mmCIF file of C-alpha atoms in Angstrom:
data_model
loop_
_atom_site.group_PDB
_atom_site.id
_atom_site.type_symbol
_atom_site.label_atom_id
_atom_site.label_comp_id
_atom_site.label_asym_id
_atom_site.label_seq_id
_atom_site.Cartn_x
_atom_site.Cartn_y
_atom_site.Cartn_z
ATOM 1 C CA ASP T 1 104.270 71.542 102.614
ATOM 2 C CA THR T 2 102.976 70.744 99.136
ATOM 3 C CA GLY T 3 99.572 72.417 99.414
ATOM 4 C CA VAL T 4 98.314 75.395 97.415
ATOM 5 C CA SER T 5 100.320 78.500 98.221
ATOM 6 C CA GLN T 6 99.153 82.078 97.747
ATOM 7 C CA ASN T 7 100.899 85.391 98.241
ATOM 8 C CA PRO T 8 100.716 87.965 99.464
ATOM 9 C CA ARG T 9 98.349 86.900 102.206
ATOM 10 C CA HIS T 10 97.245 90.461 102.811
ATOM 11 C CA LYS T 11 97.303 93.519 100.580
ATOM 12 C CA ILE T 12 96.090 97.007 101.415
ATOM 13 C CA THR T 13 95.995 99.446 98.538
ATOM 14 C CA LYS T 14 94.498 102.749 97.566
ATOM 15 C CA ARG T 15 91.695 102.981 95.065
ATOM 16 C CA GLY T 16 93.020 103.225 91.528
ATOM 17 C CA GLN T 17 96.184 101.227 92.150
ATOM 18 C CA ASN T 18 96.995 97.901 90.489
ATOM 19 C CA VAL T 19 97.533 94.729 92.495
ATOM 20 C CA THR T 20 98.789 91.271 91.574
ATOM 21 C CA PHE T 21 98.300 87.998 93.416
ATOM 22 C CA ARG T 22 100.225 84.814 92.865
ATOM 23 C CA CYS T 23 99.113 81.208 93.279
ATOM 24 C CA ASP T 24 101.316 78.126 93.295
ATOM 25 C CA PRO T 25 99.126 75.024 92.946
ATOM 26 C CA ILE T 26 99.867 71.482 94.056
ATOM 27 C CA SER T 27 102.602 70.415 91.679
ATOM 28 C CA GLU T 28 100.864 67.539 89.892
ATOM 29 C CA HIS T 29 97.559 69.400 89.474
ATOM 30 C CA ASN T 30 96.735 70.523 85.948
ATOM 31 C CA ARG T 31 93.634 72.560 86.813
ATOM 32 C CA LEU T 32 93.811 75.911 88.599
ATOM 33 C CA TYR T 33 90.838 78.030 89.715
ATOM 34 C CA TRP T 34 90.407 81.548 91.051
ATOM 35 C CA TYR T 35 87.502 82.369 93.367
ATOM 36 C CA ARG T 36 86.527 85.492 95.262
ATOM 37 C CA GLN T 37 84.955 85.408 98.725
ATOM 38 C CA THR T 38 83.412 88.289 100.660
ATOM 39 C CA LEU T 39 82.501 88.239 104.328
ATOM 40 C CA GLY T 40 79.591 85.952 105.077
ATOM 41 C CA GLN T 41 79.419 84.569 101.562
ATOM 42 C CA GLY T 42 80.652 81.459 99.835
ATOM 43 C CA PRO T 43 83.397 81.575 97.222
ATOM 44 C CA GLU T 44 82.349 82.877 93.786
ATOM 45 C CA PHE T 45 83.971 81.456 90.675
ATOM 46 C CA LEU T 46 86.114 83.849 88.647
ATOM 47 C CA THR T 47 88.120 81.798 86.151
ATOM 48 C CA TYR T 48 89.984 78.549 85.623
ATOM 49 C CA PHE T 49 92.889 77.092 83.682
ATOM 50 C CA GLN T 50 93.823 73.699 82.415
ATOM 51 C CA ASN T 51 97.574 73.771 82.109
ATOM 52 C CA GLU T 52 98.275 77.170 80.511
ATOM 53 C CA ALA T 53 94.916 77.519 78.758
ATOM 54 C CA GLN T 54 92.269 79.741 80.343
ATOM 55 C CA LEU T 55 89.087 77.750 79.698
ATOM 56 C CA GLU T 56 86.403 79.906 81.289
ATOM 57 C CA LYS T 57 85.916 83.381 82.710
ATOM 58 C CA SER T 58 82.961 84.401 84.857
ATOM 59 C CA ARG T 59 80.872 87.430 83.993
ATOM 60 C CA LEU T 60 82.019 88.682 87.399
ATOM 61 C CA LEU T 61 85.479 89.130 85.914
ATOM 62 C CA SER T 62 85.433 92.652 84.499
ATOM 63 C CA ASP T 63 88.036 93.844 82.024
ATOM 64 C CA ARG T 64 90.034 95.227 84.957
ATOM 65 C CA PHE T 65 90.808 91.671 85.978
ATOM 66 C CA SER T 66 93.285 89.479 84.143
ATOM 67 C CA ALA T 67 94.651 86.078 85.012
ATOM 68 C CA GLU T 68 97.533 84.169 83.496
ATOM 69 C CA ARG T 69 99.186 80.808 83.903
ATOM 70 C CA PRO T 70 102.040 81.157 81.443
ATOM 71 C CA LYS T 71 103.860 77.862 81.966
ATOM 72 C CA GLY T 72 100.999 75.802 83.280
ATOM 73 C CA SER T 73 102.328 75.955 86.829
ATOM 74 C CA PHE T 74 101.858 79.107 88.940
ATOM 75 C CA SER T 75 99.178 81.664 88.125
ATOM 76 C CA THR T 76 98.784 85.382 88.648
ATOM 77 C CA LEU T 77 95.617 87.421 89.072
ATOM 78 C CA GLU T 78 95.982 91.127 88.378
ATOM 79 C CA ILE T 79 93.404 93.763 89.221
ATOM 80 C CA GLN T 80 93.887 97.111 87.539
ATOM 81 C CA ARG T 81 92.487 100.422 88.800
ATOM 82 C CA THR T 82 91.189 98.837 91.979
ATOM 83 C CA GLU T 83 87.820 99.903 93.383
ATOM 84 C CA GLN T 84 86.509 99.590 96.922
ATOM 85 C CA GLY T 85 84.131 96.877 95.722
ATOM 86 C CA ASP T 86 87.135 94.720 94.870
ATOM 87 C CA SER T 87 87.861 94.280 98.584
ATOM 88 C CA ALA T 88 87.562 90.539 99.200
ATOM 89 C CA MET T 89 89.476 87.347 99.803
ATOM 90 C CA TYR T 90 90.863 85.944 96.556
ATOM 91 C CA LEU T 91 91.123 82.178 96.762
ATOM 92 C CA CYS T 92 93.064 79.911 94.471
ATOM 93 C CA ALA T 93 92.314 76.204 94.152
ATOM 94 C CA SER T 94 93.767 73.356 92.145
ATOM 95 C CA SER T 95 92.683 69.895 91.102
ATOM 96 C CA LYS T 96 93.879 67.006 89.004
ATOM 97 C CA PHE T 97 91.728 66.366 86.002
ATOM 98 C CA GLY T 98 91.823 63.086 84.164
ATOM 99 C CA GLN T 99 91.944 60.378 86.793
ATOM 100 C CA ALA T 100 88.971 58.058 86.607
ATOM 101 C CA THR T 101 88.873 57.517 90.377
ATOM 102 C CA ASN T 102 89.194 61.200 91.156
ATOM 103 C CA THR T 103 86.230 63.029 92.674
ATOM 104 C CA GLY T 104 87.653 66.232 91.270
ATOM 105 C CA GLU T 105 87.690 67.911 94.641
ATOM 106 C CA LEU T 106 89.282 71.326 94.728
ATOM 107 C CA PHE T 107 92.214 71.984 97.050
ATOM 108 C CA PHE T 108 92.178 75.587 98.212
ATOM 109 C CA GLY T 109 94.932 77.924 99.262
ATOM 110 C CA GLU T 110 94.501 80.186 102.275
ATOM 111 C CA GLY T 111 93.745 83.165 100.096
ATOM 112 C CA SER T 112 94.967 86.678 99.520
ATOM 113 C CA ARG T 113 92.946 89.296 101.355
ATOM 114 C CA LEU T 114 92.605 92.584 99.491
ATOM 115 C CA THR T 115 91.526 95.804 101.154
ATOM 116 C CA VAL T 116 90.989 98.799 98.893
ATOM 117 C CA LEU T 117 90.882 102.127 100.732
ATOM 118 C CA GLY K 1 73.402 78.734 87.170
ATOM 119 C CA GLN K 2 72.777 77.342 90.616
ATOM 120 C CA ASN K 3 70.692 78.592 93.550
ATOM 121 C CA ILE K 4 72.010 77.059 96.767
ATOM 122 C CA ASP K 5 70.418 77.685 100.160
ATOM 123 C CA GLN K 6 71.658 76.774 103.602
ATOM 124 C CA PRO K 7 71.000 78.223 107.064
ATOM 125 C CA THR K 8 73.205 81.109 108.111
ATOM 126 C CA GLU K 9 74.008 79.990 111.647
ATOM 127 C CA MET K 10 73.595 77.014 113.966
ATOM 128 C CA THR K 11 74.634 76.493 117.568
ATOM 129 C CA ALA K 12 75.096 73.172 119.338
ATOM 130 C CA THR K 13 76.634 71.731 122.473
ATOM 131 C CA GLU K 14 79.874 69.781 122.622
ATOM 132 C CA GLY K 15 79.153 66.076 122.186
ATOM 133 C CA ALA K 16 75.835 66.660 120.451
ATOM 134 C CA ILE K 17 74.752 66.145 116.824
ATOM 135 C CA VAL K 18 74.055 68.900 114.305
ATOM 136 C CA GLN K 19 72.476 68.566 110.861
ATOM 137 C CA ILE K 20 73.123 71.241 108.259
ATOM 138 C CA ASN K 21 70.626 71.263 105.405
ATOM 139 C CA CYS K 22 71.312 72.420 101.886
ATOM 140 C CA THR K 23 68.801 72.808 99.072
ATOM 141 C CA TYR K 24 69.687 73.572 95.511
ATOM 142 C CA GLN K 25 67.947 74.493 92.276
ATOM 143 C CA THR K 26 70.121 73.822 89.305
ATOM 144 C CA SER K 27 70.172 73.738 85.564
ATOM 145 C CA GLY K 28 72.183 70.532 85.835
ATOM 146 C CA PHE K 29 73.871 68.436 88.474
ATOM 147 C CA ASN K 30 77.169 66.617 88.587
ATOM 148 C CA GLY K 31 77.801 66.150 92.277
ATOM 149 C CA LEU K 32 77.547 67.903 95.619
ATOM 150 C CA PHE K 33 80.430 68.752 97.937
ATOM 151 C CA TRP K 34 80.708 69.871 101.542
ATOM 152 C CA TYR K 35 83.672 71.955 102.654
ATOM 153 C CA GLN K 36 84.712 73.157 106.102
ATOM 154 C CA GLN K 37 86.229 76.607 106.508
ATOM 155 C CA HIS K 38 87.683 77.910 109.753
ATOM 156 C CA ALA K 39 87.851 81.676 110.051
ATOM 157 C CA GLY K 40 90.719 83.071 108.011
ATOM 158 C CA GLU K 41 91.657 79.686 106.608
ATOM 159 C CA ALA K 42 91.222 77.774 103.355
ATOM 160 C CA PRO K 43 88.097 75.697 102.719
ATOM 161 C CA THR K 44 88.926 72.020 103.177
ATOM 162 C CA PHE K 45 87.110 69.125 101.534
ATOM 163 C CA LEU K 46 84.780 67.056 103.731
ATOM 164 C CA SER K 47 82.551 64.954 101.486
ATOM 165 C CA TYR K 48 81.263 64.287 97.996
ATOM 166 C CA ASN K 49 77.907 62.838 96.900
ATOM 167 C CA VAL K 50 76.892 62.139 93.327
ATOM 168 C CA LEU K 51 74.359 59.345 93.884
ATOM 169 C CA ASP K 52 71.384 59.349 96.266
ATOM 170 C CA GLY K 53 72.029 58.113 99.756
ATOM 171 C CA LEU K 54 74.280 58.498 102.733
ATOM 172 C CA GLU K 55 78.069 58.704 102.707
ATOM 173 C CA GLU K 56 79.701 58.204 106.091
ATOM 174 C CA LYS K 57 83.188 59.296 106.971
ATOM 175 C CA GLY K 58 84.004 59.082 110.654
ATOM 176 C CA ARG K 59 82.044 61.648 112.648
ATOM 177 C CA PHE K 60 80.785 63.312 109.469
ATOM 178 C CA SER K 61 78.067 61.977 107.147
ATOM 179 C CA SER K 62 76.510 63.520 104.065
ATOM 180 C CA PHE K 63 73.194 62.662 102.449
ATOM 181 C CA LEU K 64 71.883 63.446 98.973
ATOM 182 C CA SER K 65 68.450 63.295 97.361
ATOM 183 C CA ARG K 66 68.730 64.411 93.748
ATOM 184 C CA SER K 67 64.968 64.296 93.127
ATOM 185 C CA LYS K 68 64.401 66.723 96.011
ATOM 186 C CA GLY K 69 67.456 68.875 95.349
ATOM 187 C CA TYR K 70 68.459 68.320 98.949
ATOM 188 C CA SER K 71 71.511 67.390 100.940
ATOM 189 C CA TYR K 72 72.524 67.455 104.567
ATOM 190 C CA LEU K 73 75.776 67.249 106.461
ATOM 191 C CA LEU K 74 75.572 65.484 109.807
ATOM 192 C CA LEU K 75 78.215 66.194 112.412
ATOM 193 C CA LYS K 76 78.256 63.760 115.333
ATOM 194 C CA GLU K 77 80.017 63.901 118.711
ATOM 195 C CA LEU K 78 80.682 67.591 118.236
ATOM 196 C CA GLN K 79 84.007 68.945 119.348
ATOM 197 C CA MET K 80 85.021 72.550 119.952
ATOM 198 C CA LYS K 81 87.288 72.382 116.886
ATOM 199 C CA ASP K 82 84.200 71.774 114.719
ATOM 200 C CA SER K 83 83.246 75.438 115.155
ATOM 201 C CA ALA K 84 83.573 76.664 111.575
ATOM 202 C CA SER K 85 81.660 77.597 108.442
ATOM 203 C CA TYR K 86 80.336 74.683 106.403
ATOM 204 C CA LEU K 87 79.943 75.286 102.689
ATOM 205 C CA CYS K 88 77.609 73.344 100.432
ATOM 206 C CA ALA K 89 78.759 73.363 96.794
ATOM 207 C CA VAL K 90 77.303 71.941 93.607
ATOM 208 C CA ARG K 91 79.361 70.983 90.604
ATOM 209 C CA ASP K 92 78.112 72.718 87.501
ATOM 210 C CA PRO K 93 77.732 70.780 84.288
ATOM 211 C CA PRO K 94 79.595 69.826 82.215
ATOM 212 C CA SER K 95 81.147 67.395 84.638
ATOM 213 C CA ASN K 96 84.636 67.722 83.240
ATOM 214 C CA ASP K 97 85.272 71.310 84.290
ATOM 215 C CA TYR K 98 85.077 70.574 88.034
ATOM 216 C CA LYS K 99 83.800 74.098 88.651
ATOM 217 C CA LEU K 100 81.825 74.501 91.880
ATOM 218 C CA SER K 101 79.030 76.888 92.855
ATOM 219 C CA PHE K 102 78.930 77.523 96.587
ATOM 220 C CA GLY K 103 76.224 78.400 99.057
ATOM 221 C CA ALA K 104 76.844 81.234 101.507
ATOM 222 C CA GLY K 105 77.891 78.826 104.234
ATOM 223 C CA THR K 106 76.517 77.843 107.638
ATOM 224 C CA THR K 107 78.449 79.048 110.669
ATOM 225 C CA VAL K 108 78.378 76.377 113.353
ATOM 226 C CA THR K 109 79.254 77.372 116.903
ATOM 227 C CA VAL K 110 79.995 74.579 119.356
ATOM 228 C CA ARG K 111 79.517 75.500 123.003
ATOM 229 C CA ALA K 112 80.931 73.696 126.014
#
């Protein structure tokens, strides 16, 4: 399967702990996005990368959140000092930028569900 | 930013047609997407509209009117497997960042 892969799929942690999620995009995709989704809502944009460069961060992304894509392939999203309000599904998506015939659709992974107790 | 509205829930009978409306108010527009999301699964791409008019793809069609800030997704010959959340998303300008703003989603329940 060459789709977007995320792990862990589920994470339960206590408030104040740090958590890290990993995303492996589709191999030929140069763009990688992180979104957050809560129950009954659509995904909310957090940040995105083109290759290893982080091009934009949402105001939703407090200083407790950090994302990296060190080699332009996989990415990690770390949340420090987790709070109960961080409980959500964290979705990763990738796309290929630069093809003239490309609609630029995002391909999503199945997400990492975080529960903060 | 974008303000995207769509109904919360819709119910229809197997074999019937359902139309999911989406309205948006945006500071710019570079395309509208529809995604399907089954519970606990990833959103999957259904359709893309950037020009006014109807795009048909099998049992699914999507319509866009940019002047009205309006789109709909039409699902024909409903099947039980079509029970899912349908997400309307608008691409924010500039067009080259591919970033999407999503509505809250419409949960469609197909009944036998």
